[in-house]
């Protein structure tokens, strides 16, 4: 007799006036003990919705987070950047801290941390939008105003095969103050966002919005990176 999963998938309902058509919340999952039946539902939900959310996971262990991510691609044993984050020459070095007992999981954030998962008295420094915009937001407006960080791929990842999926767990987030996010595309549009927000973008939607010529360019273009010194 087949065992049925009891977890449920709920596509996110976009706010009024918003045409977002991706993302779903998964309820009833025990991420510390994921059964084959539960993972089949989770896997399908991710590929159908592109982004999936598990709420109330503050006590999830780094091991369980890694094992869940690895279920999507068991052949990959390492974090996508491998040992590149350990190199002081890497631009990623100041931004990430490795959990000692689960090195595939990195800690990101901003500010001092007394103790977390074996890390003691660390100071996290998160990249700021000022470092990637020509015209910085004036200091007087910086607390109430923000911008998206720039689009990037982190690195060329020579000889590395990043996992098929990645996971992000919010351990502690800023309280309920909001900021005005300014789009840096000349439109003057803004978006009200909670502090510490993470934005997700649908590549499917981006592709659909391209002109036929740009779609052809995207499909046929290849990039060759310069050798790393």
PDB file of C-alpha atoms in Angstrom:
ATOM      1  CA  UNK A   1       0.000   0.000   0.000  1.00  0.00           C
ATOM      2  CA  UNK A   2       1.404   3.391  -1.026  1.00  0.00           C
ATOM      3  CA  UNK A   3       2.219   5.907   1.705  1.00  0.00           C
ATOM      4  CA  UNK A   4       0.637   9.296   1.107  1.00  0.00           C
ATOM      5  CA  UNK A   5       2.308  12.558   2.026  1.00  0.00           C
ATOM      6  CA  UNK A   6       0.345  14.865   4.320  1.00  0.00           C
ATOM      7  CA  UNK A   7       2.105  18.097   3.358  1.00  0.00           C
ATOM      8  CA  UNK A   8       0.194  20.632   1.295  1.00  0.00           C
ATOM      9  CA  UNK A   9       1.231  23.182  -1.336  1.00  0.00           C
ATOM     10  CA  UNK A  10      -0.363  26.628  -1.506  1.00  0.00           C
ATOM     11  CA  UNK A  11       0.538  28.940  -4.427  1.00  0.00           C
ATOM     12  CA  UNK A  12       1.164  32.487  -3.241  1.00  0.00           C
ATOM     13  CA  UNK A  13      -1.692  34.880  -3.902  1.00  0.00           C
ATOM     14  CA  UNK A  14      -0.221  38.111  -5.296  1.00  0.00           C
ATOM     15  CA  UNK A  15      -1.336  41.491  -3.919  1.00  0.00           C
ATOM     16  CA  UNK A  16      -3.954  43.447  -5.812  1.00  0.00           C
ATOM     17  CA  UNK A  17      -2.538  44.910  -8.995  1.00  0.00           C
ATOM     18  CA  UNK A  18       0.438  42.512  -9.019  1.00  0.00           C
ATOM     19  CA  UNK A  19       0.889  39.947 -11.796  1.00  0.00           C
ATOM     20  CA  UNK A  20       3.464  37.729 -10.093  1.00  0.00           C
ATOM     21  CA  UNK A  21       2.741  34.121 -11.043  1.00  0.00           C
ATOM     22  CA  UNK A  22       5.338  32.104  -9.118  1.00  0.00           C
ATOM     23  CA  UNK A  23       6.090  31.037  -5.555  1.00  0.00           C
ATOM     24  CA  UNK A  24       4.281  28.710  -3.150  1.00  0.00           C
ATOM     25  CA  UNK A  25       4.145  27.965   0.573  1.00  0.00           C
ATOM     26  CA  UNK A  26       4.504  24.378   1.779  1.00  0.00           C
ATOM     27  CA  UNK A  27       2.739  23.445   5.017  1.00  0.00           C
ATOM     28  CA  UNK A  28       3.031  20.413   7.257  1.00  0.00           C
ATOM     29  CA  UNK A  29       6.582  19.386   6.341  1.00  0.00           C
ATOM     30  CA  UNK A  30       9.044  18.025   8.914  1.00  0.00           C
ATOM     31  CA  UNK A  31      12.298  19.187   7.346  1.00  0.00           C
ATOM     32  CA  UNK A  32      14.411  17.372   9.943  1.00  0.00           C
ATOM     33  CA  UNK A  33      12.929  14.078   8.719  1.00  0.00           C
ATOM     34  CA  UNK A  34      11.940  14.290   5.054  1.00  0.00           C
ATOM     35  CA  UNK A  35      10.383  11.081   3.748  1.00  0.00           C
ATOM     36  CA  UNK A  36      10.534   9.982   0.117  1.00  0.00           C
ATOM     37  CA  UNK A  37       6.841  10.727  -0.225  1.00  0.00           C
ATOM     38  CA  UNK A  38       7.213  14.215   1.231  1.00  0.00           C
ATOM     39  CA  UNK A  39      10.213  15.009  -0.931  1.00  0.00           C
ATOM     40  CA  UNK A  40       8.327  13.968  -4.063  1.00  0.00           C
ATOM     41  CA  UNK A  41       5.742  16.648  -3.233  1.00  0.00           C
ATOM     42  CA  UNK A  42       8.429  19.228  -2.364  1.00  0.00           C
ATOM     43  CA  UNK A  43      10.387  18.543  -5.545  1.00  0.00           C
ATOM     44  CA  UNK A  44       7.342  18.886  -7.764  1.00  0.00           C
ATOM     45  CA  UNK A  45       6.274  22.058  -5.956  1.00  0.00           C
ATOM     46  CA  UNK A  46       9.654  23.685  -6.551  1.00  0.00           C
ATOM     47  CA  UNK A  47       9.795  22.919 -10.251  1.00  0.00           C
ATOM     48  CA  UNK A  48       6.196  24.044 -10.725  1.00  0.00           C
ATOM     49  CA  UNK A  49       6.464  27.223  -8.623  1.00  0.00           C
ATOM     50  CA  UNK A  50      10.194  28.121  -8.885  1.00  0.00           C
ATOM     51  CA  UNK A  51      10.352  29.367  -5.265  1.00  0.00           C
ATOM     52  CA  UNK A  52       8.959  27.515  -2.253  1.00  0.00           C
ATOM     53  CA  UNK A  53       8.592  28.770   1.329  1.00  0.00           C
ATOM     54  CA  UNK A  54       8.594  26.823   4.589  1.00  0.00           C
ATOM     55  CA  UNK A  55       7.464  29.057   7.451  1.00  0.00           C
ATOM     56  CA  UNK A  56       8.260  28.546  11.133  1.00  0.00           C
ATOM     57  CA  UNK A  57      11.640  26.847  10.619  1.00  0.00           C
ATOM     58  CA  UNK A  58      13.700  28.872  13.104  1.00  0.00           C
ATOM     59  CA  UNK A  59      14.949  25.714  14.820  1.00  0.00           C
ATOM     60  CA  UNK A  60      15.960  23.892  11.640  1.00  0.00           C
ATOM     61  CA  UNK A  61      19.485  22.488  11.974  1.00  0.00           C
ATOM     62  CA  UNK A  62      22.198  23.334   9.422  1.00  0.00           C
ATOM     63  CA  UNK A  63      22.510  19.594   8.738  1.00  0.00           C
ATOM     64  CA  UNK A  64      18.817  19.328   7.832  1.00  0.00           C
ATOM     65  CA  UNK A  65      19.053  22.420   5.626  1.00  0.00           C
ATOM     66  CA  UNK A  66      21.998  20.920   3.763  1.00  0.00           C
ATOM     67  CA  UNK A  67      20.388  17.496   3.438  1.00  0.00           C
ATOM     68  CA  UNK A  68      17.172  18.992   2.062  1.00  0.00           C
ATOM     69  CA  UNK A  69      19.103  20.970  -0.545  1.00  0.00           C
ATOM     70  CA  UNK A  70      21.190  17.928  -1.425  1.00  0.00           C
ATOM     71  CA  UNK A  71      18.093  15.790  -2.052  1.00  0.00           C
ATOM     72  CA  UNK A  72      17.571  17.734  -5.281  1.00  0.00           C
ATOM     73  CA  UNK A  73      21.046  16.783  -6.505  1.00  0.00           C
ATOM     74  CA  UNK A  74      22.720  13.998  -4.469  1.00  0.00           C
ATOM     75  CA  UNK A  75      25.856  14.048  -6.664  1.00  0.00           C
ATOM     76  CA  UNK A  76      26.867  17.489  -5.381  1.00  0.00           C
ATOM     77  CA  UNK A  77      28.637  17.292  -2.026  1.00  0.00           C
ATOM     78  CA  UNK A  78      29.920  20.842  -1.667  1.00  0.00           C
ATOM     79  CA  UNK A  79      28.636  24.367  -1.488  1.00  0.00           C
ATOM     80  CA  UNK A  80      28.521  25.866  -4.984  1.00  0.00           C
ATOM     81  CA  UNK A  81      31.722  27.857  -4.548  1.00  0.00           C
ATOM     82  CA  UNK A  82      33.640  24.953  -3.065  1.00  0.00           C
ATOM     83  CA  UNK A  83      36.714  26.251  -1.274  1.00  0.00           C
ATOM     84  CA  UNK A  84      36.745  29.600  -3.047  1.00  0.00           C
ATOM     85  CA  UNK A  85      35.143  31.301  -0.035  1.00  0.00           C
ATOM     86  CA  UNK A  86      38.139  30.275   2.074  1.00  0.00           C
ATOM     87  CA  UNK A  87      40.547  32.183  -0.125  1.00  0.00           C
ATOM     88  CA  UNK A  88      41.371  35.664   1.141  1.00  0.00           C
ATOM     89  CA  UNK A  89      41.677  36.698  -2.526  1.00  0.00           C
ATOM     90  CA  UNK A  90      38.009  35.940  -3.135  1.00  0.00           C
ATOM     91  CA  UNK A  91      35.538  38.838  -3.103  1.00  0.00           C
ATOM     92  CA  UNK A  92      33.226  36.487  -1.194  1.00  0.00           C
ATOM     93  CA  UNK A  93      35.651  36.086   1.708  1.00  0.00           C
ATOM     94  CA  UNK A  94      34.475  39.068   3.833  1.00  0.00           C
ATOM     95  CA  UNK A  95      30.781  38.322   3.312  1.00  0.00           C
ATOM     96  CA  UNK A  96      30.444  34.677   4.355  1.00  0.00           C
ATOM     97  CA  UNK A  97      31.188  32.642   7.469  1.00  0.00           C
ATOM     98  CA  UNK A  98      31.288  28.848   7.334  1.00  0.00           C
ATOM     99  CA  UNK A  99      29.500  26.791   9.980  1.00  0.00           C
ATOM    100  CA  UNK A 100      32.261  24.563  11.444  1.00  0.00           C
ATOM    101  CA  UNK A 101      30.227  21.360  11.744  1.00  0.00           C
ATOM    102  CA  UNK A 102      28.401  21.825   8.403  1.00  0.00           C
ATOM    103  CA  UNK A 103      30.801  23.583   6.015  1.00  0.00           C
ATOM    104  CA  UNK A 104      28.332  23.496   3.117  1.00  0.00           C
ATOM    105  CA  UNK A 105      26.178  26.046   4.970  1.00  0.00           C
ATOM    106  CA  UNK A 106      27.261  29.670   5.071  1.00  0.00           C
ATOM    107  CA  UNK A 107      26.129  32.420   7.433  1.00  0.00           C
ATOM    108  CA  UNK A 108      25.380  35.809   5.908  1.00  0.00           C
ATOM    109  CA  UNK A 109      24.101  38.951   7.546  1.00  0.00           C
ATOM    110  CA  UNK A 110      25.204  42.250   9.011  1.00  0.00           C
ATOM    111  CA  UNK A 111      26.488  43.082  12.467  1.00  0.00           C
ATOM    112  CA  UNK A 112      28.046  41.303  15.473  1.00  0.00           C
ATOM    113  CA  UNK A 113      27.020  37.779  16.469  1.00  0.00           C
ATOM    114  CA  UNK A 114      28.035  36.466  19.896  1.00  0.00           C
ATOM    115  CA  UNK A 115      27.407  32.793  19.202  1.00  0.00           C
ATOM    116  CA  UNK A 116      25.788  30.750  16.435  1.00  0.00           C
ATOM    117  CA  UNK A 117      26.242  27.065  15.546  1.00  0.00           C
ATOM    118  CA  UNK A 118      29.850  26.911  16.750  1.00  0.00           C
ATOM    119  CA  UNK A 119      30.842  30.365  15.516  1.00  0.00           C
ATOM    120  CA  UNK A 120      31.925  32.715  18.301  1.00  0.00           C
ATOM    121  CA  UNK A 121      32.166  36.513  18.372  1.00  0.00           C
ATOM    122  CA  UNK A 122      31.919  37.019  14.628  1.00  0.00           C
ATOM    123  CA  UNK A 123      31.119  40.214  12.754  1.00  0.00           C
ATOM    124  CA  UNK A 124      29.038  39.826   9.624  1.00  0.00           C
ATOM    125  CA  UNK A 125      29.275  42.397   6.863  1.00  0.00           C
ATOM    126  CA  UNK A 126      26.682  42.282   4.149  1.00  0.00           C
ATOM    127  CA  UNK A 127      27.356  43.971   0.792  1.00  0.00           C
ATOM    128  CA  UNK A 128      25.636  47.332   0.462  1.00  0.00           C
ATOM    129  CA  UNK A 129      23.955  48.737  -2.627  1.00  0.00           C
ATOM    130  CA  UNK A 130      26.229  51.789  -2.404  1.00  0.00           C
ATOM    131  CA  UNK A 131      29.148  49.739  -3.680  1.00  0.00           C
ATOM    132  CA  UNK A 132      27.403  48.994  -6.982  1.00  0.00           C
ATOM    133  CA  UNK A 133      25.536  52.185  -7.881  1.00  0.00           C
ATOM    134  CA  UNK A 134      27.133  55.192  -9.506  1.00  0.00           C
ATOM    135  CA  UNK A 135      24.886  57.672  -7.686  1.00  0.00           C
ATOM    136  CA  UNK A 136      24.576  56.684  -4.032  1.00  0.00           C
ATOM    137  CA  UNK A 137      21.528  57.454  -1.947  1.00  0.00           C
ATOM    138  CA  UNK A 138      22.375  60.489   0.232  1.00  0.00           C
ATOM    139  CA  UNK A 139      23.228  59.605   3.869  1.00  0.00           C
ATOM    140  CA  UNK A 140      20.240  61.574   5.129  1.00  0.00           C
ATOM    141  CA  UNK A 141      17.880  59.274   3.160  1.00  0.00           C
ATOM    142  CA  UNK A 142      19.751  56.007   3.627  1.00  0.00           C
ATOM    143  CA  UNK A 143      17.775  54.737   6.632  1.00  0.00           C
ATOM    144  CA  UNK A 144      14.407  55.076   4.912  1.00  0.00           C
ATOM    145  CA  UNK A 145      15.488  54.295   1.342  1.00  0.00           C
ATOM    146  CA  UNK A 146      17.221  51.362  -0.344  1.00  0.00           C
ATOM    147  CA  UNK A 147      17.901  49.821  -3.740  1.00  0.00           C
ATOM    148  CA  UNK A 148      18.199  46.366  -5.141  1.00  0.00           C
ATOM    149  CA  UNK A 149      21.664  44.901  -5.058  1.00  0.00           C
ATOM    150  CA  UNK A 150      23.003  44.425  -8.573  1.00  0.00           C
ATOM    151  CA  UNK A 151      22.382  41.262 -10.594  1.00  0.00           C
ATOM    152  CA  UNK A 152      25.436  38.996 -10.491  1.00  0.00           C
ATOM    153  CA  UNK A 153      26.563  35.383 -10.688  1.00  0.00           C
ATOM    154  CA  UNK A 154      29.142  35.558  -7.852  1.00  0.00           C
ATOM    155  CA  UNK A 155      31.942  33.979  -9.901  1.00  0.00           C
ATOM    156  CA  UNK A 156      32.727  32.011 -13.038  1.00  0.00           C
ATOM    157  CA  UNK A 157      33.005  28.885 -10.838  1.00  0.00           C
ATOM    158  CA  UNK A 158      35.753  27.174 -12.825  1.00  0.00           C
ATOM    159  CA  UNK A 159      35.705  23.384 -12.455  1.00  0.00           C
ATOM    160  CA  UNK A 160      32.788  23.637 -10.015  1.00  0.00           C
ATOM    161  CA  UNK A 161      29.249  22.376 -10.444  1.00  0.00           C
ATOM    162  CA  UNK A 162      26.822  24.326  -8.253  1.00  0.00           C
ATOM    163  CA  UNK A 163      23.830  22.391  -6.910  1.00  0.00           C
ATOM    164  CA  UNK A 164      20.567  22.535  -8.832  1.00  0.00           C
ATOM    165  CA  UNK A 165      18.881  24.497  -6.058  1.00  0.00           C
ATOM    166  CA  UNK A 166      19.891  26.669  -3.155  1.00  0.00           C
ATOM    167  CA  UNK A 167      18.205  27.369   0.174  1.00  0.00           C
ATOM    168  CA  UNK A 168      18.056  30.405   2.422  1.00  0.00           C
ATOM    169  CA  UNK A 169      16.911  30.337   6.053  1.00  0.00           C
ATOM    170  CA  UNK A 170      16.047  33.505   7.965  1.00  0.00           C
ATOM    171  CA  UNK A 171      17.354  33.151  11.531  1.00  0.00           C
ATOM    172  CA  UNK A 172      16.858  36.749  12.632  1.00  0.00           C
ATOM    173  CA  UNK A 173      15.448  39.588  10.564  1.00  0.00           C
ATOM    174  CA  UNK A 174      14.999  43.301  11.285  1.00  0.00           C
ATOM    175  CA  UNK A 175      11.811  44.299  13.051  1.00  0.00           C
ATOM    176  CA  UNK A 176       8.833  45.595  11.146  1.00  0.00           C
ATOM    177  CA  UNK A 177      10.208  48.879   9.871  1.00  0.00           C
ATOM    178  CA  UNK A 178       9.837  49.410   6.135  1.00  0.00           C
ATOM    179  CA  UNK A 179      11.939  51.145   3.507  1.00  0.00           C
ATOM    180  CA  UNK A 180      11.211  52.678   0.129  1.00  0.00           C
ATOM    181  CA  UNK A 181      13.051  50.720  -2.538  1.00  0.00           C
ATOM    182  CA  UNK A 182      13.990  52.825  -5.555  1.00  0.00           C
ATOM    183  CA  UNK A 183      14.248  51.160  -8.926  1.00  0.00           C
ATOM    184  CA  UNK A 184      17.464  52.185 -10.642  1.00  0.00           C
ATOM    185  CA  UNK A 185      16.096  52.012 -14.194  1.00  0.00           C
ATOM    186  CA  UNK A 186      15.151  55.642 -14.720  1.00  0.00           C
ATOM    187  CA  UNK A 187      11.416  55.106 -14.203  1.00  0.00           C
ATOM    188  CA  UNK A 188      11.317  56.685 -10.763  1.00  0.00           C
ATOM    189  CA  UNK A 189       9.207  53.779  -9.478  1.00  0.00           C
ATOM    190  CA  UNK A 190       9.420  52.722  -5.833  1.00  0.00           C
ATOM    191  CA  UNK A 191       8.357  49.686  -3.807  1.00  0.00           C
ATOM    192  CA  UNK A 192       7.594  49.529  -0.074  1.00  0.00           C
ATOM    193  CA  UNK A 193       9.610  46.643   1.400  1.00  0.00           C
ATOM    194  CA  UNK A 194      10.444  45.284   4.878  1.00  0.00           C
ATOM    195  CA  UNK A 195      14.024  45.773   6.018  1.00  0.00           C
ATOM    196  CA  UNK A 196      16.304  42.890   5.126  1.00  0.00           C
ATOM    197  CA  UNK A 197      14.096  41.738   2.246  1.00  0.00           C
ATOM    198  CA  UNK A 198      15.252  39.164  -0.291  1.00  0.00           C
ATOM    199  CA  UNK A 199      13.885  39.544  -3.807  1.00  0.00           C
ATOM    200  CA  UNK A 200      13.174  36.642  -6.145  1.00  0.00           C
ATOM    201  CA  UNK A 201      12.876  37.084  -9.897  1.00  0.00           C
ATOM    202  CA  UNK A 202      11.364  34.703 -12.434  1.00  0.00           C
ATOM    203  CA  UNK A 203      13.689  34.015 -15.341  1.00  0.00           C
ATOM    204  CA  UNK A 204      10.704  32.512 -17.173  1.00  0.00           C
ATOM    205  CA  UNK A 205       8.885  35.840 -16.977  1.00  0.00           C
ATOM    206  CA  UNK A 206      12.023  37.764 -17.923  1.00  0.00           C
ATOM    207  CA  UNK A 207      12.448  35.639 -21.024  1.00  0.00           C
ATOM    208  CA  UNK A 208       8.793  36.015 -22.003  1.00  0.00           C
ATOM    209  CA  UNK A 209       9.128  39.805 -21.852  1.00  0.00           C
ATOM    210  CA  UNK A 210      12.040  39.860 -24.320  1.00  0.00           C
ATOM    211  CA  UNK A 211      11.594  40.787 -27.947  1.00  0.00           C
ATOM    212  CA  UNK A 212      12.019  37.963 -30.500  1.00  0.00           C
ATOM    213  CA  UNK A 213      15.477  39.316 -31.364  1.00  0.00           C
ATOM    214  CA  UNK A 214      16.565  39.399 -27.724  1.00  0.00           C
ATOM    215  CA  UNK A 215      15.216  35.883 -27.155  1.00  0.00           C
ATOM    216  CA  UNK A 216      17.345  34.654 -30.042  1.00  0.00           C
ATOM    217  CA  UNK A 217      20.360  36.487 -28.584  1.00  0.00           C
ATOM    218  CA  UNK A 218      19.783  34.893 -25.158  1.00  0.00           C
ATOM    219  CA  UNK A 219      19.411  31.394 -26.623  1.00  0.00           C
ATOM    220  CA  UNK A 220      22.472  31.503 -28.837  1.00  0.00           C
ATOM    221  CA  UNK A 221      24.999  33.609 -26.903  1.00  0.00           C
ATOM    222  CA  UNK A 222      27.902  31.955 -25.090  1.00  0.00           C
ATOM    223  CA  UNK A 223      30.357  33.551 -22.674  1.00  0.00           C
ATOM    224  CA  UNK A 224      34.057  32.781 -22.405  1.00  0.00           C
ATOM    225  CA  UNK A 225      35.628  34.063 -19.206  1.00  0.00           C
ATOM    226  CA  UNK A 226      39.140  35.399 -19.021  1.00  0.00           C
ATOM    227  CA  UNK A 227      41.680  33.157 -17.237  1.00  0.00           C
ATOM    228  CA  UNK A 228      41.849  33.623 -13.484  1.00  0.00           C
ATOM    229  CA  UNK A 229      45.265  35.012 -12.452  1.00  0.00           C
TER     230      UNK A 229
END
